[in-house]
CSV table of C-alpha atoms in Angstrom, one decimal:
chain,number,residue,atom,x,y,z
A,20,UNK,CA,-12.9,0.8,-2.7
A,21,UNK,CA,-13.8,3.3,0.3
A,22,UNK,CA,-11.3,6.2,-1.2
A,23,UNK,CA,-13.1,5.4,-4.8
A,24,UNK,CA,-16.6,5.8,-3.1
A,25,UNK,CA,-15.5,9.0,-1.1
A,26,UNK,CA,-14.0,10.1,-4.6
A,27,UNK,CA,-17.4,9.9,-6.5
A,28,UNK,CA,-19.5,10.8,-3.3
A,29,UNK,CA,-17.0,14.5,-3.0
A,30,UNK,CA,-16.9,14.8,-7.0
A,31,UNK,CA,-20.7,14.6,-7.1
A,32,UNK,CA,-21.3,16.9,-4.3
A,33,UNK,CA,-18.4,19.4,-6.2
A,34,UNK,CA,-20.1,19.2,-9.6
A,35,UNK,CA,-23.7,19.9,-8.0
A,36,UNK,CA,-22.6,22.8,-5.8
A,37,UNK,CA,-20.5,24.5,-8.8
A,38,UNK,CA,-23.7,23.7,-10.8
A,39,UNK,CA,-26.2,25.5,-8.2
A,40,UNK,CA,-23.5,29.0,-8.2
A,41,UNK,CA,-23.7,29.8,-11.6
A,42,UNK,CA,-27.7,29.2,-11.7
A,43,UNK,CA,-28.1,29.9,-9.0
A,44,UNK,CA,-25.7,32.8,-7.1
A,45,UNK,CA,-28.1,34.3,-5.0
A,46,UNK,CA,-30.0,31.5,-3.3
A,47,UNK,CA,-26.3,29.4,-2.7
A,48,UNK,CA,-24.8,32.9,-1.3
A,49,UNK,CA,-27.7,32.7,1.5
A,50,UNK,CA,-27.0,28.8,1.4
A,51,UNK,CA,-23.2,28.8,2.1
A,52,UNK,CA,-24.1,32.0,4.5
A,53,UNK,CA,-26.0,29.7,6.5
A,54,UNK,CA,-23.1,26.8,6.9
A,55,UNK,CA,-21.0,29.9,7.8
A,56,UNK,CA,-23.1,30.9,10.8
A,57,UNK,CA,-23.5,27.1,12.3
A,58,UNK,CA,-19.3,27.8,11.7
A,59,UNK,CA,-19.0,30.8,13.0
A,60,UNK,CA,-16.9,31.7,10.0
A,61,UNK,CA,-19.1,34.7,9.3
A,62,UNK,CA,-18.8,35.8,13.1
A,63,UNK,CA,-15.3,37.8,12.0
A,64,UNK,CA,-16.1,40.9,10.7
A,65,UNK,CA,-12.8,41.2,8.7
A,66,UNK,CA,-13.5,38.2,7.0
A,67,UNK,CA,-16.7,38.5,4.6
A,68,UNK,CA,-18.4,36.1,2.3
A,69,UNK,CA,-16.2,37.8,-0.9
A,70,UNK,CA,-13.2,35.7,0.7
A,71,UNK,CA,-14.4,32.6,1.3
A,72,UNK,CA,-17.9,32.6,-0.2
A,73,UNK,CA,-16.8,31.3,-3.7
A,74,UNK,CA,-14.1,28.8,-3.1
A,75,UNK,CA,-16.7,26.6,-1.9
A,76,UNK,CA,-17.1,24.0,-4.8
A,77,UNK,CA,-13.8,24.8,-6.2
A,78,UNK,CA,-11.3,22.5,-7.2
A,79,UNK,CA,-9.0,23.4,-3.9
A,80,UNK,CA,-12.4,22.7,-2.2
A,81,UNK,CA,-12.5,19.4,-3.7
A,82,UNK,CA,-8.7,18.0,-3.3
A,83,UNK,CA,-8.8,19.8,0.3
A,84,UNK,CA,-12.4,17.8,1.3
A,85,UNK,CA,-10.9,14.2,-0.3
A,86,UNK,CA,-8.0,14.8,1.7
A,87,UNK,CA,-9.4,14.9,5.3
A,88,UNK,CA,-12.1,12.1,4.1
A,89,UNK,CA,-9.1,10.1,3.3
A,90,UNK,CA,-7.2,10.2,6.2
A,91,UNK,CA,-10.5,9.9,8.4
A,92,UNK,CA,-10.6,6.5,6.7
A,93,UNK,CA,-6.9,5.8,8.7
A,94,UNK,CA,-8.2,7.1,11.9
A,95,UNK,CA,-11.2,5.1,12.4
A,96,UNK,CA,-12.0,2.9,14.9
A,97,UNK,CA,-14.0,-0.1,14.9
A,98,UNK,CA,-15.2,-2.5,17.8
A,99,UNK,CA,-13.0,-5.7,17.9
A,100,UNK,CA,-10.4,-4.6,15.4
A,101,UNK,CA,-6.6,-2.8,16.7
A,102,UNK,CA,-6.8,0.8,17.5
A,103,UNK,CA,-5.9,3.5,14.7
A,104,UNK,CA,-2.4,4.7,15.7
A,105,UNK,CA,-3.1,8.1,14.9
A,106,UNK,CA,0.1,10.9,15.8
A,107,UNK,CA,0.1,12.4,19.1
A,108,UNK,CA,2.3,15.5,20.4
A,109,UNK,CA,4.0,15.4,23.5
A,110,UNK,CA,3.4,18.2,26.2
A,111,UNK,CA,7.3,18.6,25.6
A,112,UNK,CA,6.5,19.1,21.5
A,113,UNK,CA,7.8,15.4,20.2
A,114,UNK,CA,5.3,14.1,17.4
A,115,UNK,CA,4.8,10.1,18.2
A,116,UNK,CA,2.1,7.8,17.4
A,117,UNK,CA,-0.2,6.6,20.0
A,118,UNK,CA,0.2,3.4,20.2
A,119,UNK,CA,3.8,4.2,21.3
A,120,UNK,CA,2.6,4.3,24.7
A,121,UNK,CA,1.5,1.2,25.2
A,122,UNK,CA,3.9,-1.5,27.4
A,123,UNK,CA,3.7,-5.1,26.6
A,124,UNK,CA,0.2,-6.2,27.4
A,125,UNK,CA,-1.2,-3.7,29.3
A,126,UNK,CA,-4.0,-1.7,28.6
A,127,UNK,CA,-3.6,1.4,27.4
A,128,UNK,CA,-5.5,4.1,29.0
A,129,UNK,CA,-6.8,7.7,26.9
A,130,UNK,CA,-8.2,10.4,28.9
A,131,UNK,CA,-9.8,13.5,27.4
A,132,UNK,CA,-10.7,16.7,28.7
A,133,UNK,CA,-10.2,20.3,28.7
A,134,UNK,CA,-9.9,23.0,30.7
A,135,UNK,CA,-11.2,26.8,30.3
């Protein structure tokens, strides 16, 4: 039921943006120009609005947007149920799942951070 909601949700959104280019082109140039900036996208000067600009709203767009909304339904996390056992790399390289850390009934333990 959620993919089928996401489905009509991204389709709608697809249509509607499509619809707005061709009526449009101007005011959804300045539009997707804007999402670029809050990106950065538009930051690399070899890299102008003519390459990426109109693939916005195509069907790529469409099957490339369902496909990470889809597998954000896997990794979610929700108070009181199991943890999403999402796939983690190694510092050595291996690809495993998280929850392949954990030893019988201990807690298991996720620290983030980074370093600059």
């Amino acid at each position: 039921l959620q993919k089928m909601l996401i489905l009509l949700q991204v389709t709608l959104s697809v249509v509607v943006g499509k619809t707005l280019m061709i009526l449009f082109p101007n005011a959804m140039k300045r539009y997707i120009l804007k999402m670029g900036e809050k990106s950065r996208m538009n930051q690399n000067p070899k890299f102008s609005y003519e390459n990426w600009g109109p693939t916005f709203f195509s069907f790529k767009y469409l099957q490339f947007v369902l496909k990470v909304k889809w597998k954000r339904l896997e990794d979610e996390a929700h108070e009181g149920h199991p943890a999403p056992n999402t796939p983690v790399v190694t510092l050595g390289g291996e690809v495993c799942h998280l929850l392949d850390f954990m030893k019988d009934n201990r807690p298991l333990i996720l620290n983030f951070g980074s370093c600059t």
